Structures are given as structure tokens and as C-alpha cells.
Short mmCIF file of C-alpha atoms and ligand atoms in Angstrom, two decimals:
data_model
loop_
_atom_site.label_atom_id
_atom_site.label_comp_id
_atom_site.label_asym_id
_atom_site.label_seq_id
_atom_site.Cartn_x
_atom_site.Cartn_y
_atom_site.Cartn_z
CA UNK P 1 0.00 0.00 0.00
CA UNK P 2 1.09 3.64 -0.82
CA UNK P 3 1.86 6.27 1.49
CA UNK P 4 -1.34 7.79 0.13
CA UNK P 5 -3.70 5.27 -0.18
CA UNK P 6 -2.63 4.39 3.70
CA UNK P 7 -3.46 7.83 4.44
CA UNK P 8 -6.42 7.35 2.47
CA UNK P 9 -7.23 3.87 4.07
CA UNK P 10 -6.49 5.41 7.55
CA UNK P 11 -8.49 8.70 6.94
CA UNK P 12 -11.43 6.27 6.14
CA UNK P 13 -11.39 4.08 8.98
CA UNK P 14 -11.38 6.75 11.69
CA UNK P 15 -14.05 8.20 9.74
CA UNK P 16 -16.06 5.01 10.38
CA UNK P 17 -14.72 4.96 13.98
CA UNK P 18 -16.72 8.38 14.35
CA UNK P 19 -19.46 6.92 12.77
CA UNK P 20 -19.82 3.99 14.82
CA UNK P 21 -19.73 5.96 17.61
CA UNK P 22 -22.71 8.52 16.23
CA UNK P 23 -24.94 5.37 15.57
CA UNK P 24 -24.41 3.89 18.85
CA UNK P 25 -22.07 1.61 17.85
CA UNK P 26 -23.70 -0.06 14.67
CA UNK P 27 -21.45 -2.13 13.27
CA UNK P 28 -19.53 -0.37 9.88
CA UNK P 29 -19.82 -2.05 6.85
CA UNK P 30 -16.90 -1.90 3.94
CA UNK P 31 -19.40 -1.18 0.75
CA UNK P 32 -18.96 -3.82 -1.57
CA UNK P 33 -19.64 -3.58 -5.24
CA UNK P 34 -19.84 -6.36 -7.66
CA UNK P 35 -19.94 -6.98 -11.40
CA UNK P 36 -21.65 -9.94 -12.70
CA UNK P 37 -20.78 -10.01 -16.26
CA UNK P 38 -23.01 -13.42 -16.32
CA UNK P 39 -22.59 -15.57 -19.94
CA UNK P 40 -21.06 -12.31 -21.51
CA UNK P 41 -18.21 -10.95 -23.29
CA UNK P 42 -15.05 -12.69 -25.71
CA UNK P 43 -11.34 -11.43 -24.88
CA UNK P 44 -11.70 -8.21 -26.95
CA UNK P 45 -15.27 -6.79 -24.86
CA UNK P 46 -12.67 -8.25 -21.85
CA UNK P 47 -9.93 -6.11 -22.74
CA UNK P 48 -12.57 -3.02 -23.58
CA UNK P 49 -13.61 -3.49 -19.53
CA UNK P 50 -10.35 -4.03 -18.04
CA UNK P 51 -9.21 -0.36 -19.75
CA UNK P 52 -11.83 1.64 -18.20
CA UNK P 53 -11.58 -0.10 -14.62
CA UNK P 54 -7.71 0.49 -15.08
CA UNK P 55 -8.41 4.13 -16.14
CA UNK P 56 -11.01 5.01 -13.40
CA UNK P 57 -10.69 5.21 -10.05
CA UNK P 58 -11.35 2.54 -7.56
CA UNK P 59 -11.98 3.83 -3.80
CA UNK P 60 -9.62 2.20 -1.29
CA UNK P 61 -12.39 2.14 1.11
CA UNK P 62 -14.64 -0.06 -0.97
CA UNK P 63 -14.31 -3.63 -1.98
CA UNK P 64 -14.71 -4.48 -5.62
CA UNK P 65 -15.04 -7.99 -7.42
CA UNK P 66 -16.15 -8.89 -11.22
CA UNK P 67 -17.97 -12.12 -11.68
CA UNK P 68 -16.01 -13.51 -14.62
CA UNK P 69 -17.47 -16.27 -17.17
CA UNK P 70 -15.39 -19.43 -15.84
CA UNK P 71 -13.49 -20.04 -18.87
CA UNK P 72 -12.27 -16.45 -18.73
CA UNK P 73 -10.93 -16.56 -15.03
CA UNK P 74 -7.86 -16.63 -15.38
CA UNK P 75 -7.33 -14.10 -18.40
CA UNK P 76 -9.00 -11.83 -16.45
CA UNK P 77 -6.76 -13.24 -13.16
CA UNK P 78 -3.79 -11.68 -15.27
CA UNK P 79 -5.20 -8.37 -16.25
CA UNK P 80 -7.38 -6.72 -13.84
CA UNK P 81 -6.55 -3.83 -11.51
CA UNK P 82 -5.42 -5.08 -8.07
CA UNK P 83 -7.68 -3.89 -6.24
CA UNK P 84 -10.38 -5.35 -7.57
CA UNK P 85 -11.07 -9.17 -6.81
CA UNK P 86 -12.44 -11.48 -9.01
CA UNK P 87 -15.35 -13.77 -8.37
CA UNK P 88 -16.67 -17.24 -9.95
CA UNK P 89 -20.19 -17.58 -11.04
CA UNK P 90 -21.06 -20.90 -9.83
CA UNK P 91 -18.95 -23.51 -8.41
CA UNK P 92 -19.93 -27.50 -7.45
CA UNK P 93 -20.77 -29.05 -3.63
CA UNK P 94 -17.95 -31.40 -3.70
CA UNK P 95 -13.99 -31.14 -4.14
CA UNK P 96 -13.52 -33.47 -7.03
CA UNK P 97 -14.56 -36.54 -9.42
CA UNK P 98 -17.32 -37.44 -11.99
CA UNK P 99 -18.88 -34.12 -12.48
CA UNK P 100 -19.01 -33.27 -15.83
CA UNK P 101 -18.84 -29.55 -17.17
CA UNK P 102 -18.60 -28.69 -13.19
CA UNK P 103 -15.58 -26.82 -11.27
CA UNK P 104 -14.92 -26.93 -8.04
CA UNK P 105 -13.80 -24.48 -5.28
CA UNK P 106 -10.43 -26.07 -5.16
CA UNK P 107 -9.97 -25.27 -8.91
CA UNK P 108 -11.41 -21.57 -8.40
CA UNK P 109 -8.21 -21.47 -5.54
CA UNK P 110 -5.92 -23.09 -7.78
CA UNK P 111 -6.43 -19.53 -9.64
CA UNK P 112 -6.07 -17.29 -7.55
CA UNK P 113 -10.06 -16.47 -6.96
CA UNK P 114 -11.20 -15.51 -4.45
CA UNK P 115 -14.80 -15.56 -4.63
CA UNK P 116 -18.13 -17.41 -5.77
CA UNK P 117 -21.77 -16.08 -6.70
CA UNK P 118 -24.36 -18.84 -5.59
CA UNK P 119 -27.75 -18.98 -5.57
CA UNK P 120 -28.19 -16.52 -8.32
CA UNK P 121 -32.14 -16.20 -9.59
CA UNK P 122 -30.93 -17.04 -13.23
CA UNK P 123 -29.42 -20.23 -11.30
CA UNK P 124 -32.61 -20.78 -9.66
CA UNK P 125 -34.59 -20.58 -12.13
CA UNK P 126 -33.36 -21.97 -15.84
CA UNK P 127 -31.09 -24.63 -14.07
CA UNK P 128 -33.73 -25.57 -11.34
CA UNK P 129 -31.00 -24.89 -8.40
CA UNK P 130 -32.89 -25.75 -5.27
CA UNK P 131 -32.53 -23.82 -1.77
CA UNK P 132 -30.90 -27.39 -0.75
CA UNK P 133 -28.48 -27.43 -3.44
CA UNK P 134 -27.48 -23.64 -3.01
CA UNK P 135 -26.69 -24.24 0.66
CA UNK P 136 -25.04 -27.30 -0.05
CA UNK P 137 -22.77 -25.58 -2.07
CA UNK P 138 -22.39 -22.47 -0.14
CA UNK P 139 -21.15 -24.76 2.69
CA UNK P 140 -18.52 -26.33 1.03
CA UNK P 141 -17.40 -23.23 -0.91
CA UNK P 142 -16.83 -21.58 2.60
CA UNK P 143 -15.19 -24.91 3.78
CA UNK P 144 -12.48 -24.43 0.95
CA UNK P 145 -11.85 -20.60 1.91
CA UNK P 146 -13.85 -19.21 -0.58
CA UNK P 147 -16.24 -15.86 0.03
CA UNK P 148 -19.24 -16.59 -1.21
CA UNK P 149 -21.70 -13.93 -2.57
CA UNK P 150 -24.84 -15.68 -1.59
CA UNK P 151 -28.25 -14.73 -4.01
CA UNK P 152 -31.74 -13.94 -2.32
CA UNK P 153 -35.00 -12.60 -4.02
CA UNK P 154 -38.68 -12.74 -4.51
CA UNK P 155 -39.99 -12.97 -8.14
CA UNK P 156 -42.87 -10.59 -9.48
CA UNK P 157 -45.53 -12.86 -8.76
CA UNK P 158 -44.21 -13.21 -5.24
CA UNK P 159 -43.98 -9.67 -4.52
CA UNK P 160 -47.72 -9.21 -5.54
CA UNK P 161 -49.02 -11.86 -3.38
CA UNK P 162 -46.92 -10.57 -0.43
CA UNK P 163 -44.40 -13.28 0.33
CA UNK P 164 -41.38 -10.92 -0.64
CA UNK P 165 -39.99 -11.51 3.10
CA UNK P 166 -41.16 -15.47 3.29
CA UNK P 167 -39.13 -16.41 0.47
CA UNK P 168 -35.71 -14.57 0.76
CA UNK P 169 -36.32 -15.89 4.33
CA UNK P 170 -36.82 -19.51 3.56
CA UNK P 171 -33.37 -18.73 0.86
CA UNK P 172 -31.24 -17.82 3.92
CA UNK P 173 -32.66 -20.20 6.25
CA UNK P 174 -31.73 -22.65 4.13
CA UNK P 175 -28.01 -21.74 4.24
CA UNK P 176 -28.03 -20.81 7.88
CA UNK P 177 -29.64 -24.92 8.70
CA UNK P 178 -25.97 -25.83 6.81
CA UNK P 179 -23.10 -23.23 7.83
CA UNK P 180 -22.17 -21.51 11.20
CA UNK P 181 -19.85 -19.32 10.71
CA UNK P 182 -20.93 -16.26 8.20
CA UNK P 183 -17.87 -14.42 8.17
CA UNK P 184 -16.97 -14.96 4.13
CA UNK P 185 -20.82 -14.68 3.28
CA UNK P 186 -22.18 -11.57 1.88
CA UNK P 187 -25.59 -11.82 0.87
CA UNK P 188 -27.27 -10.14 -2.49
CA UNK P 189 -30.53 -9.46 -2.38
CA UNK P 190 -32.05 -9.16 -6.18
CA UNK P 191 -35.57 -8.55 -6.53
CA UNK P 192 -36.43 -10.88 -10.00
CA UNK P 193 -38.54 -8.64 -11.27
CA UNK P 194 -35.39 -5.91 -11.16
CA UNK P 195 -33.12 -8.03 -12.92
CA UNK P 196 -32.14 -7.32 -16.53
CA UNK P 197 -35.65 -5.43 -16.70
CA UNK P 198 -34.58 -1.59 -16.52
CA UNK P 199 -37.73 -1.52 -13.07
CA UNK P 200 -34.94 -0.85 -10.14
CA UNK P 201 -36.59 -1.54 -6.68
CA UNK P 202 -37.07 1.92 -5.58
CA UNK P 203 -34.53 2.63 -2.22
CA UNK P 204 -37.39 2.63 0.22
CA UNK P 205 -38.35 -1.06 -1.06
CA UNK P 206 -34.75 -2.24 -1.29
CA UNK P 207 -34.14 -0.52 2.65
CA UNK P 208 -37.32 -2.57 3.27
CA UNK P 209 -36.24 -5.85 2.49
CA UNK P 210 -32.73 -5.14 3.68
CA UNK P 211 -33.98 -4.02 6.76
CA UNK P 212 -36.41 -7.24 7.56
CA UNK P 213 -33.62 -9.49 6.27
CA UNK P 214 -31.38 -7.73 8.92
CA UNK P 215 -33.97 -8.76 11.72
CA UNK P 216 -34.86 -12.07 10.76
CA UNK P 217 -30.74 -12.71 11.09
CA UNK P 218 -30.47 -10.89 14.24
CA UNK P 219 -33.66 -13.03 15.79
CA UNK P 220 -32.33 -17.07 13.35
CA UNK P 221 -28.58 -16.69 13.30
CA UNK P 222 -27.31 -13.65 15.63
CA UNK P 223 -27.23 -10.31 16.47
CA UNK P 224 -23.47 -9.89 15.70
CA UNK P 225 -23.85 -11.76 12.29
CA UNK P 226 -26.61 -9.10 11.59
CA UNK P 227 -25.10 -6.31 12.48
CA UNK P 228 -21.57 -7.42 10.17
CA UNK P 229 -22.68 -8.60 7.10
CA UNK P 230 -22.98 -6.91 3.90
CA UNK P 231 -26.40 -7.23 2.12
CA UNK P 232 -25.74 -5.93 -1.62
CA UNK P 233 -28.77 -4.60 -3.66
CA UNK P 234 -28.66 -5.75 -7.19
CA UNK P 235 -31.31 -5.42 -10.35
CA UNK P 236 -31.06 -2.92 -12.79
CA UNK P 237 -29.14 -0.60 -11.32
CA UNK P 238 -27.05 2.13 -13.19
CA UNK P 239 -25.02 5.25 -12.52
CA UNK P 240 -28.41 7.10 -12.50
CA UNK P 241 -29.49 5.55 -9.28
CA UNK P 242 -26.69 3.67 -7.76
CA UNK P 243 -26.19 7.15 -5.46
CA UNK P 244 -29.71 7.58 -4.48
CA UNK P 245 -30.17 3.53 -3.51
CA UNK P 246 -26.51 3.87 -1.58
CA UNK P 247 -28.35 6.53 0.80
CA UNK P 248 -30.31 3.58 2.67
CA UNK P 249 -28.79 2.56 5.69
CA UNK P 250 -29.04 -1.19 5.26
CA UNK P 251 -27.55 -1.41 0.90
CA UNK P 252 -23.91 -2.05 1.86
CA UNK P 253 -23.29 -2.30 -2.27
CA UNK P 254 -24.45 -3.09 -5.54
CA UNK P 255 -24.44 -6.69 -7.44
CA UNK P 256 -24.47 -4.97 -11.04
CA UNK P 257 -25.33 -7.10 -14.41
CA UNK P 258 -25.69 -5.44 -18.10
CA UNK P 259 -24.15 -1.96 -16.56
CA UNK P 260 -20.75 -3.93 -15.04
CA UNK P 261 -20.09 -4.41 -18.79
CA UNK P 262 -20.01 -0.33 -19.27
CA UNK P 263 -17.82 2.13 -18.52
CA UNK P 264 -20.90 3.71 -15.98
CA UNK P 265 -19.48 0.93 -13.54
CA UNK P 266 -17.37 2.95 -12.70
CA UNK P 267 -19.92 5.69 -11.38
CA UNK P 268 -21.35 3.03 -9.05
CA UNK P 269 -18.61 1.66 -7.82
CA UNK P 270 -17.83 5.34 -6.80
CA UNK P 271 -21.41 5.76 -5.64
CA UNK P 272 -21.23 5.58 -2.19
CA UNK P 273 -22.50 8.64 -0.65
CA UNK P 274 -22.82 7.01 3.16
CA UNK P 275 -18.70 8.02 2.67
CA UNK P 276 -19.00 11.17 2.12
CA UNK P 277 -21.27 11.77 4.76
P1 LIG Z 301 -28.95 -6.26 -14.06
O1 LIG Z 301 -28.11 -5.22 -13.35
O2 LIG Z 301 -28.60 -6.41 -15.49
O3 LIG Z 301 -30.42 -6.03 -13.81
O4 LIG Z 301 -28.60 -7.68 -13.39
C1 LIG Z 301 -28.59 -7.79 -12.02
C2 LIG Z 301 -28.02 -9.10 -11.67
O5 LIG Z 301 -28.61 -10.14 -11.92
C3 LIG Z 301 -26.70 -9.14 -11.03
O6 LIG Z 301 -26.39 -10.40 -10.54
#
């Protein structure tokens, strides 16, 4: 680290130190912003991306990943900025052996990754992932020291019959029956209806869910796991509203789709307003 980003770095944390203490001693949460390129991109769009994350500016006080198709891992592994991490998009339940077209966390380590999107809705849904299955392998990516960016999220029809909170419940409580120690977890919470669709949950129904998710951890798993993790906001959000969503006091970050392939990533990964406060 530099003489100025430490300064940076240390500037930051006592700012959060004075923070804590004018919440009452809420935990502070490093915002974390994510790029899920998803089944996107050949090496010339990846060499397009990796110029304007190289040319922009990447806050020290933020962490930053890019969900990389698999078979472009380790391309981008050589190329991207330092400070930015790069995540798997899947990953299988066991170490090794007859699992065709799968990859395992070992292999993600062998790498250099460092972390793993589960449970995404696109998982979910077109490959039939089960709650089950997503815990499964959330447990065993964790058990191999991977982070895991762990998927939550109601679908439209869901939302209209009012069981937004039931099912991203039932999502984490699945996880929670199968790991103990949440630590490397960081949990995503993407409204269906908000991916990929251009309708962004509006901040006061993002805080919402963020919010209840917060208490049903505090009351299932534990007030300290509550208070720590990171719950990420993702669908359909852009430079135009990354700023207004980072306002709420429960969106610790951004899981970003079609607009992590644009130069306007940039924006939100600078989009954190709760810094400059
Ligand atoms: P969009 O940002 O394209 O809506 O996608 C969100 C998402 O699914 C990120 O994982």
C-alpha cells in the first residue's frame, strides 16, 4: 500500500470509527460492489472493460469484485486492476470426481479467486437450483476458503401476493440450517422482477427488504452476524441511481449485471454517498 492510499485507508477508517460511535455503535460495513458479467463478453469486450476499470478510479475504502465467465478466469486473473477481486459464477458441492462440465472451489483457488456467486435467480430458475443445493454448495465453498456472494430474491408474482420476506427468508434459512460461521458470506438481495428489466426496486423497497432481512438474522442466526454482514442490492441498477439507492442505511453495495459491462461501472462503484457523509 502507498503512502497515500494508507493515508487514504487510515483517513477512512477513523471516519467510520466516528461513525460507529454517532450510531451507537452499529457495526460499519466496507461497501462492496460487484460486477456480474453473467454468460457475456469474448477477450476483446474483456480487454474493452479491463481499460476503463484500469483508467477510473477505484476507492480504497470499498471492496470491488467482477464475476467472470469461468473459462475467462484466469485471463482476467492476469489483467485486472489489483484492487479489484475477481469472483466465480457458480462452483460444485464437492472437491472433485465425476462431475461433468462442473468446477470446483479447489480449482477456483488453484487460480487465484477468491470468490463465488451462488444462488443466483438465473441459477434458480433456468437450471432448477434448489434452496438445498445452493446451501449445499455455499457450505462447502466456505469450507475451501472461498467468500461466497450468496443470491436472495422474490420474483414478481411473489412480490404481488406478499411473500417478498417469506421467500428470501426460507433462501437464507436454508443456508443458515448448513453453515455456522458467516464471516466470508455476503448476501445479495435481487428482486427478479429488477433483474435485466430496466424496473430498479425503488430505495425505500430495497431498505425494506434489507432491513427485515437484517432482523430475521439478528432473531435465526445472531445479532453480531446481523449487524456485520454486507447485504448488496442488485437489479437494474445504473449510474443514475446507484447514489440515491446507496443513501439507505441497510444497501452495503451493488451486485451490477448489463451496466458492469459499461464504462458507468465505474460511477457506481464510486457511488457511495454514506462516505462522504
Ligand atoms: P442487471 O443489473 O442487469 O439487472 O442484473 C442484475 C443481476 O442479476 C446481477 O447479478
Amino acid at each position: 500500500m502507498s503512502k497515500r492510499e494508507c493515508s487514504q485507508d487510515c483517513a477512512g477508517r477513523a471516519l467510520a470509527a466516528q461513525k460507529q460511535k454517532l450510531t451507537g455503535g452499529a457495526m460499519d460495513r466496507t461497501f462492496i460492489v460487484g460486477g456480474n458479467w453473467k454468460m457475456n463478453g469474448d477477450r476483446k469486450a474483456i480487454d474493452e472493460i479491463i481499460k476503463f476499470m484500469r483508467a477510473g478510479t477505484i476507492p480504497t475504502n470499498n471492496e470491488v469484485y467482477i464475476g467472470v465467465p469461468s473459462i475467462y478466469l484466469d485471463y482476467v486473473q492476469q489483467r485486472k486492476p489489483k484492487n479489484v477481486e475477481i469472483a466465480a459464477q457458480n462452483c460444485y458441492k464437492v472437491e472433485k470426481g465425476a462431475f461433468t462440465g462442473e468446477i470446483s472451489p479447489d480449482m477456483l483457488k488453484d487460480l487465484g479467486v477468491k470468490w463465488v456467486i451462488l444462488g443466483h435467480s438465473e441459477r434458480r430458475k433456468i437450471f432448477g437450483e434448489s434452496d438445498e443445493l445452493i446451501a449445499e454448495k455455499t457450505a462447502h465453498a466456505l469450507e475451501k476458503g472461498l467468500k461466497v456472494i450468496l443470491c436472495v430474491g422474490e420474483t414478481l408474482d411473489e412480490r404481488e401476493t406478499g411473500q417478498t420476506n417469506a421467500v428470501v427468508f426460507r433462501q437464507t434459512k436454508a443456508v443458515a440450517d448448513k453453515i455456522k460461521d458467516w464471516r466470508n458470506v455476503v448476501i445479495a438481495y435481487e428482486p427478479v422482477w429488477a433483474i435485466g428489466t430496466g424496473k430498479t426496486a425503488s430505495p425505500e423497497q430495497a431498505q425494506e427488504v434489507h432491513d427485515a432481512l437484517r432482523k430475521w438474522i439478528a432473531e435465526n442466526i445472531s445479532k453480531e452476524v446481523a449487524d456485520t454482514i454486507r447485504i448488496q442490492y442488485g437489479g437494474s441498477v445504473t449510474a443514475g441511481n446507484a447514489k440515491e439507492l446507496a443513501t439507505q442505511k441497510d444497501i452495503d453495495g451493488f451486485l451490477v449485471g448489463g451496466a458492469s459491462l459499461k464504462p458507468e461501472f465505474m460511477e457506481i462503484i464510486n457511488a457511495n454517498v454514506k462516505a462522504e457523509k
